[in-house]
Short mmCIF file of C-alpha atoms and ligand atoms in Angstrom, two decimals:
data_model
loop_
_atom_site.label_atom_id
_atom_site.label_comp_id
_atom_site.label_asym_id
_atom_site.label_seq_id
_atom_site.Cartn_x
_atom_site.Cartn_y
_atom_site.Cartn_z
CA UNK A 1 40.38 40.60 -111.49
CA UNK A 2 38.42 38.00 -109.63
CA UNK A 3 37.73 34.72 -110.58
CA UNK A 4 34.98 34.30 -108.18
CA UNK A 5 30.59 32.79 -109.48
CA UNK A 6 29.27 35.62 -107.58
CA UNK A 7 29.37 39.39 -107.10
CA UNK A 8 27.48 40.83 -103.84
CA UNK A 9 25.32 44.02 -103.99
CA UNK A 10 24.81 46.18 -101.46
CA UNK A 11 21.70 48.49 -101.37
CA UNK A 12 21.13 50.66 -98.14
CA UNK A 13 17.15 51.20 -97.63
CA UNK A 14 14.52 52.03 -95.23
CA UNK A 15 14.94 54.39 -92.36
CA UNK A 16 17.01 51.84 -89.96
CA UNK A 17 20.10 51.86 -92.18
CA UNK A 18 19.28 48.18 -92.96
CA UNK A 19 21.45 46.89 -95.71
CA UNK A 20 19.83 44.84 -98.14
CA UNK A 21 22.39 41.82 -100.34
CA UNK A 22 21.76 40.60 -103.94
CA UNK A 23 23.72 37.84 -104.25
CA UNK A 24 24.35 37.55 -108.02
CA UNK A 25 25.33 34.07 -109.82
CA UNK A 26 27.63 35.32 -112.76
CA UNK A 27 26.89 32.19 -115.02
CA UNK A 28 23.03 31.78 -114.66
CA UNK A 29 21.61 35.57 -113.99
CA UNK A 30 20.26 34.03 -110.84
CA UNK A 31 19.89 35.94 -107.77
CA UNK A 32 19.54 35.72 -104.16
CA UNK A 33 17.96 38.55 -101.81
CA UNK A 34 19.19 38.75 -98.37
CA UNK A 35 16.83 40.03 -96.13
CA UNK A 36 13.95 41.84 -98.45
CA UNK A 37 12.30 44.96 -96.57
CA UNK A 38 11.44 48.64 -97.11
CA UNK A 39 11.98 49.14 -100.56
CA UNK A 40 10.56 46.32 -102.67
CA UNK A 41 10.53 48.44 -106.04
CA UNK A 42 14.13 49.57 -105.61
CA UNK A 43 15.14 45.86 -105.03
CA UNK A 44 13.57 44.52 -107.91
CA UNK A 45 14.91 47.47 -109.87
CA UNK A 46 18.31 46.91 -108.88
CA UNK A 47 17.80 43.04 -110.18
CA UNK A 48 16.00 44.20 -113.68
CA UNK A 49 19.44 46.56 -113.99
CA UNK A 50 21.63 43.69 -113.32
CA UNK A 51 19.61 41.50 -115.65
CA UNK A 52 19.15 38.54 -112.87
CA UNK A 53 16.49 36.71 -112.20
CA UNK A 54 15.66 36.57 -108.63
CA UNK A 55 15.22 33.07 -107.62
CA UNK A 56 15.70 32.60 -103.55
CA UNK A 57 15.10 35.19 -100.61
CA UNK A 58 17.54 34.53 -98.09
CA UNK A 59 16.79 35.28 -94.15
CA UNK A 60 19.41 36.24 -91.75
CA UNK A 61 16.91 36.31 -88.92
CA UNK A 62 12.95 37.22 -88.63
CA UNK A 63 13.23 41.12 -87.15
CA UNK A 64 10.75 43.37 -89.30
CA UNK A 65 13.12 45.65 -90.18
CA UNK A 66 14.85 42.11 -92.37
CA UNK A 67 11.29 40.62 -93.66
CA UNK A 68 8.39 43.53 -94.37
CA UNK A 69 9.75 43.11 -97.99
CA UNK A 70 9.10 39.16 -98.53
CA UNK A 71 5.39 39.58 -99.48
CA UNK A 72 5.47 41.79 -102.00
CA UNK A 73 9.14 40.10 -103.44
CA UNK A 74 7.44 36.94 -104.20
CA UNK A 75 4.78 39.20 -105.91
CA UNK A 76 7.40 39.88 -108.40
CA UNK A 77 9.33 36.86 -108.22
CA UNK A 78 8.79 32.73 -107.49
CA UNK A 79 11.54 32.58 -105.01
CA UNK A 80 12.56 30.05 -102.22
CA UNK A 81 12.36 31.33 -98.88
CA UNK A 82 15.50 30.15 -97.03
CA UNK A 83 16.32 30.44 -93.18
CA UNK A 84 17.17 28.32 -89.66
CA UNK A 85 14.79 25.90 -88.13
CA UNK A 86 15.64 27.15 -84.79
CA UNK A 87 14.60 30.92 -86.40
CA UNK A 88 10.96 29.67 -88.06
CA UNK A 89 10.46 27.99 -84.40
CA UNK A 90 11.16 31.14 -83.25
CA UNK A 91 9.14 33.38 -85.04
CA UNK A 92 6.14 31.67 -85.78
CA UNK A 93 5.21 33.14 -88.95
CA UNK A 94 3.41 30.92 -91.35
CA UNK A 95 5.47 30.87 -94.38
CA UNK A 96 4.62 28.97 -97.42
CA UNK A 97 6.74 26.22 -97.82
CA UNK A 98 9.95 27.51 -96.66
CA UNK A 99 13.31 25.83 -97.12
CA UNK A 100 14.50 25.11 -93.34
CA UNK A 101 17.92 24.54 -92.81
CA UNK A 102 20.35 23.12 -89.71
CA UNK A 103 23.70 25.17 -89.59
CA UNK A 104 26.61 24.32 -91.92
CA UNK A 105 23.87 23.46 -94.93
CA UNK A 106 24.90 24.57 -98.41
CA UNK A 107 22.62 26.07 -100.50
CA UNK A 108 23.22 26.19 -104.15
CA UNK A 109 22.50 29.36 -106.29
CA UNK A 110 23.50 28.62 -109.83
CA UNK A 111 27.22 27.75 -109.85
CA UNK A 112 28.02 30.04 -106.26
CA UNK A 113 27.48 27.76 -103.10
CA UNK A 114 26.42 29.49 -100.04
CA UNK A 115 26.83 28.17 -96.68
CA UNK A 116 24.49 29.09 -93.87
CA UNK A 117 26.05 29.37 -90.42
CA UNK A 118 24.01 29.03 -87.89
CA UNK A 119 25.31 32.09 -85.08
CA UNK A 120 22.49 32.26 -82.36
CA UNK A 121 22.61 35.21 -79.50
CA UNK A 122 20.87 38.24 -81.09
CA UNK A 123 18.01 35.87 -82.13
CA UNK A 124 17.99 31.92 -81.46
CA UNK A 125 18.13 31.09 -85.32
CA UNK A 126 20.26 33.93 -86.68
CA UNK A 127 22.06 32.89 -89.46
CA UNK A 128 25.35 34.10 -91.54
CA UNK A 129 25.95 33.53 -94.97
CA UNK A 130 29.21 32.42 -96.31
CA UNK A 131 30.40 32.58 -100.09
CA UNK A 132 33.50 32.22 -100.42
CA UNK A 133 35.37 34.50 -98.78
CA UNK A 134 32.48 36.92 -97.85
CA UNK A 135 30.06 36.49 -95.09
CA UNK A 136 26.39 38.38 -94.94
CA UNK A 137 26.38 38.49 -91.31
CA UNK A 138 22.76 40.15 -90.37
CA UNK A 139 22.71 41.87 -86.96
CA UNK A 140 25.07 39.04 -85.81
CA UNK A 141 28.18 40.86 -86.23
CA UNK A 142 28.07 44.59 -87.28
CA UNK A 143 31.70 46.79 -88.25
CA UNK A 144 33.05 47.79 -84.91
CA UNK A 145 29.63 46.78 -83.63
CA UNK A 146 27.59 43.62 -82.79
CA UNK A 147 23.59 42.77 -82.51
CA UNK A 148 21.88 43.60 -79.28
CA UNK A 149 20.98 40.78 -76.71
CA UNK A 150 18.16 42.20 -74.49
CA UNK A 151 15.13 41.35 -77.18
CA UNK A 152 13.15 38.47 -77.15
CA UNK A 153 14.80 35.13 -77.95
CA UNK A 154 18.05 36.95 -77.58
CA UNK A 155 21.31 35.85 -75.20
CA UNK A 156 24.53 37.56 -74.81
CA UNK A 157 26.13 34.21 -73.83
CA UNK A 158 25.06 32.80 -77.01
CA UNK A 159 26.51 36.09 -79.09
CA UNK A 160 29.93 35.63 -77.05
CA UNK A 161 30.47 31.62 -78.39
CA UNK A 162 29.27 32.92 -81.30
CA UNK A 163 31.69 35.92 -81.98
CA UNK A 164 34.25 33.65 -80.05
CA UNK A 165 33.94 31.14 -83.22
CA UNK A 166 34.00 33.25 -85.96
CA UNK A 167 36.62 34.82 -84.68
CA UNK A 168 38.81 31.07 -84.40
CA UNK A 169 37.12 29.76 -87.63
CA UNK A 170 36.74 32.09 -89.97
CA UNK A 171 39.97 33.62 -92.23
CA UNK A 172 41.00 37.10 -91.04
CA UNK A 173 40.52 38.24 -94.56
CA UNK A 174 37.13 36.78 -95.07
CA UNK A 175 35.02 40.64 -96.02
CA UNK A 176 32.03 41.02 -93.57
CA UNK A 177 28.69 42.31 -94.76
CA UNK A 178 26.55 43.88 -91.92
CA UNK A 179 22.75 43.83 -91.56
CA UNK A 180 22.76 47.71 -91.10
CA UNK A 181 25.22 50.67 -92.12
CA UNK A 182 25.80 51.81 -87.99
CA UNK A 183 29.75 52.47 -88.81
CA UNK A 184 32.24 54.73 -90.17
CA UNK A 185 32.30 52.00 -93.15
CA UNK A 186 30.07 49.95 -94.99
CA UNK A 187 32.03 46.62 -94.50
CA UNK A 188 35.25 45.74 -93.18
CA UNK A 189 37.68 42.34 -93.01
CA UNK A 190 37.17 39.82 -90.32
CA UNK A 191 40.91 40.87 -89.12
CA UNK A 192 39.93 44.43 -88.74
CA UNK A 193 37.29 43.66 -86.20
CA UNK A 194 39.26 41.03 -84.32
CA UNK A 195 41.48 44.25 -84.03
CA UNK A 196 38.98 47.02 -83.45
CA UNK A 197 35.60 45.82 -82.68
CA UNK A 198 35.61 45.75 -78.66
CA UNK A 199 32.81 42.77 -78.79
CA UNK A 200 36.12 40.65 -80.10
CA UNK A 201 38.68 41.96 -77.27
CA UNK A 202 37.03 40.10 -74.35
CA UNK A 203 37.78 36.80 -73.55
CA UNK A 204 35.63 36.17 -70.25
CA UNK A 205 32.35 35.56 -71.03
CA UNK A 206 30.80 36.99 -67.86
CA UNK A 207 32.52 40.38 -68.75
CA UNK A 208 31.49 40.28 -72.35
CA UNK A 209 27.63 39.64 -70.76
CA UNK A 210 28.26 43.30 -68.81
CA UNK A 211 29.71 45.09 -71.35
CA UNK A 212 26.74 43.90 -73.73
CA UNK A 213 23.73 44.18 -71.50
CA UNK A 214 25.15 47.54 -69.25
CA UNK A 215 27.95 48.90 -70.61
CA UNK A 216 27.78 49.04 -74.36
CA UNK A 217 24.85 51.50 -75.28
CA UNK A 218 25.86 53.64 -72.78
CA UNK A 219 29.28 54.73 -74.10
CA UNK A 220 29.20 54.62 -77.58
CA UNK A 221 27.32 56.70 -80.30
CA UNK A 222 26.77 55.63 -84.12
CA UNK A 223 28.20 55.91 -86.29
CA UNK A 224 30.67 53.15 -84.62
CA UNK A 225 34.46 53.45 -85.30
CA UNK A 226 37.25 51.24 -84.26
CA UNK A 227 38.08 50.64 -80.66
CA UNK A 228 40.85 48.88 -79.33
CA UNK A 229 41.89 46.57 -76.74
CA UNK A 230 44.05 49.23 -75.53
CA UNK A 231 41.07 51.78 -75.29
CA UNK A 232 39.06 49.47 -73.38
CA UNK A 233 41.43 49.12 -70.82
CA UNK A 234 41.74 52.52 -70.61
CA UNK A 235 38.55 53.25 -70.09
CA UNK A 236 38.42 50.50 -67.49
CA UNK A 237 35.92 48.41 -69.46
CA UNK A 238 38.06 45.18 -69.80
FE1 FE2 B 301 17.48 42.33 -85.68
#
């Protein structure tokens, strides 16, 4: 059916509905984890039933709820710990000898090349990955939902160029995999959020700011479903 290197893996785990990616390389068995946390035995599980060899530990960003699994991963496994400059800055967390990357860096995983996009706003260093046409988009973008802007390091200015560019840049098709399961789906097509995600409807970035910081939380409940341009207005919120 597809003629893609790679197949992505979804596994749900830990009480935050945090969704955990191994990125498997067809032709070598090696494997990338996105985000290890919670459930280090299940992960490694998963990998031993897929018969891949887990080689590199991607980071989308350095929240707990993405890293309290990195530790005891690279117990099991010699991995390479990948993530943003701006993010280590950010954290500082001593790693041992991560890989540090600027944004539009490819990073090779057998024959599947990843690239990591650098998409600041819910942290400074947050970071997408793109393979082919899926992205692993961490609590940057979330299905009819986006990260929150009020914790440290975070800016809802940043998250609106942010969205703003994915949203001109990426291919409506491209199939979006969220850092947590807070939607009526587990993923969903760039195109359907441009249509239904109401971070994507506004175009004025000091409205976007209010509807983020003030508005957002407020008047909608999880599990998030589609919302249109039309609704907002509506409701008076664009
Ligand atoms: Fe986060």
């Amino acid at each position: 059916m597809s003629d893609s290197a790679f197949r992505v893996h979804a596994m749900e785990l830990g009480p935050m509905e945090n969704f955990v990616y191994l990125v498997e390389d067809i032709a070598s068995r090696r494997c990338a984890v996105v985000d290890p946390a919670w459930e280090v035995g299940r992960i490694v599980e998963r990998a031993r039933q897929l018969d891949l060899r887990v080689t590199d530990i991607l980071l989308t960003h350095s929240h707990h709820d993405h890293i309290n699994g990195i530790e005891e991963l690279l117990e099991h496994a010699s991995a390479e710990v990948h993530l943003l400059k701006p993010e280590y800055e950010f954290w500082a967390h001593e790693l041992d000898k991560p890989s540090l990357h600027h944004g539009g860096d490819e990073i090779e995983l057998g024959e599947t090349s990843i690239r990591i996009l650098h998409t600041p706003g819910h942290t400074p260093g947050s970071a997408c990955y793109q393979l082919g046409n899926e992205i692993i988009t961490g609590d940057t973008l979330f299905v009819f939902g986006c990260g929150r802007c009020d914790l440290s390091g975070g800016s809802p200015e940043d998250m609106f160029v942010t969205l703003k560019n994915m949203k001109e840049r990426l291919p409506q098709d491209m199939l979006i995999h969220p850092g947590h399961n807070y939607s009526v789906k587990p993923t969903s097509t760039l195109g359907e959020q441009i249509e239904g995600n109401p971070f994507m409807h506004y175009d004025d970035e000091a409205a976007f700011v209010n509807y983020r910081m003030h508005v957002h939380d407020r008047t909608r409940d999880e599990p998030y479903a589609a919302l249109s341009r039309q609704q907002l207005k509506i409701a008076n919120l664009l």
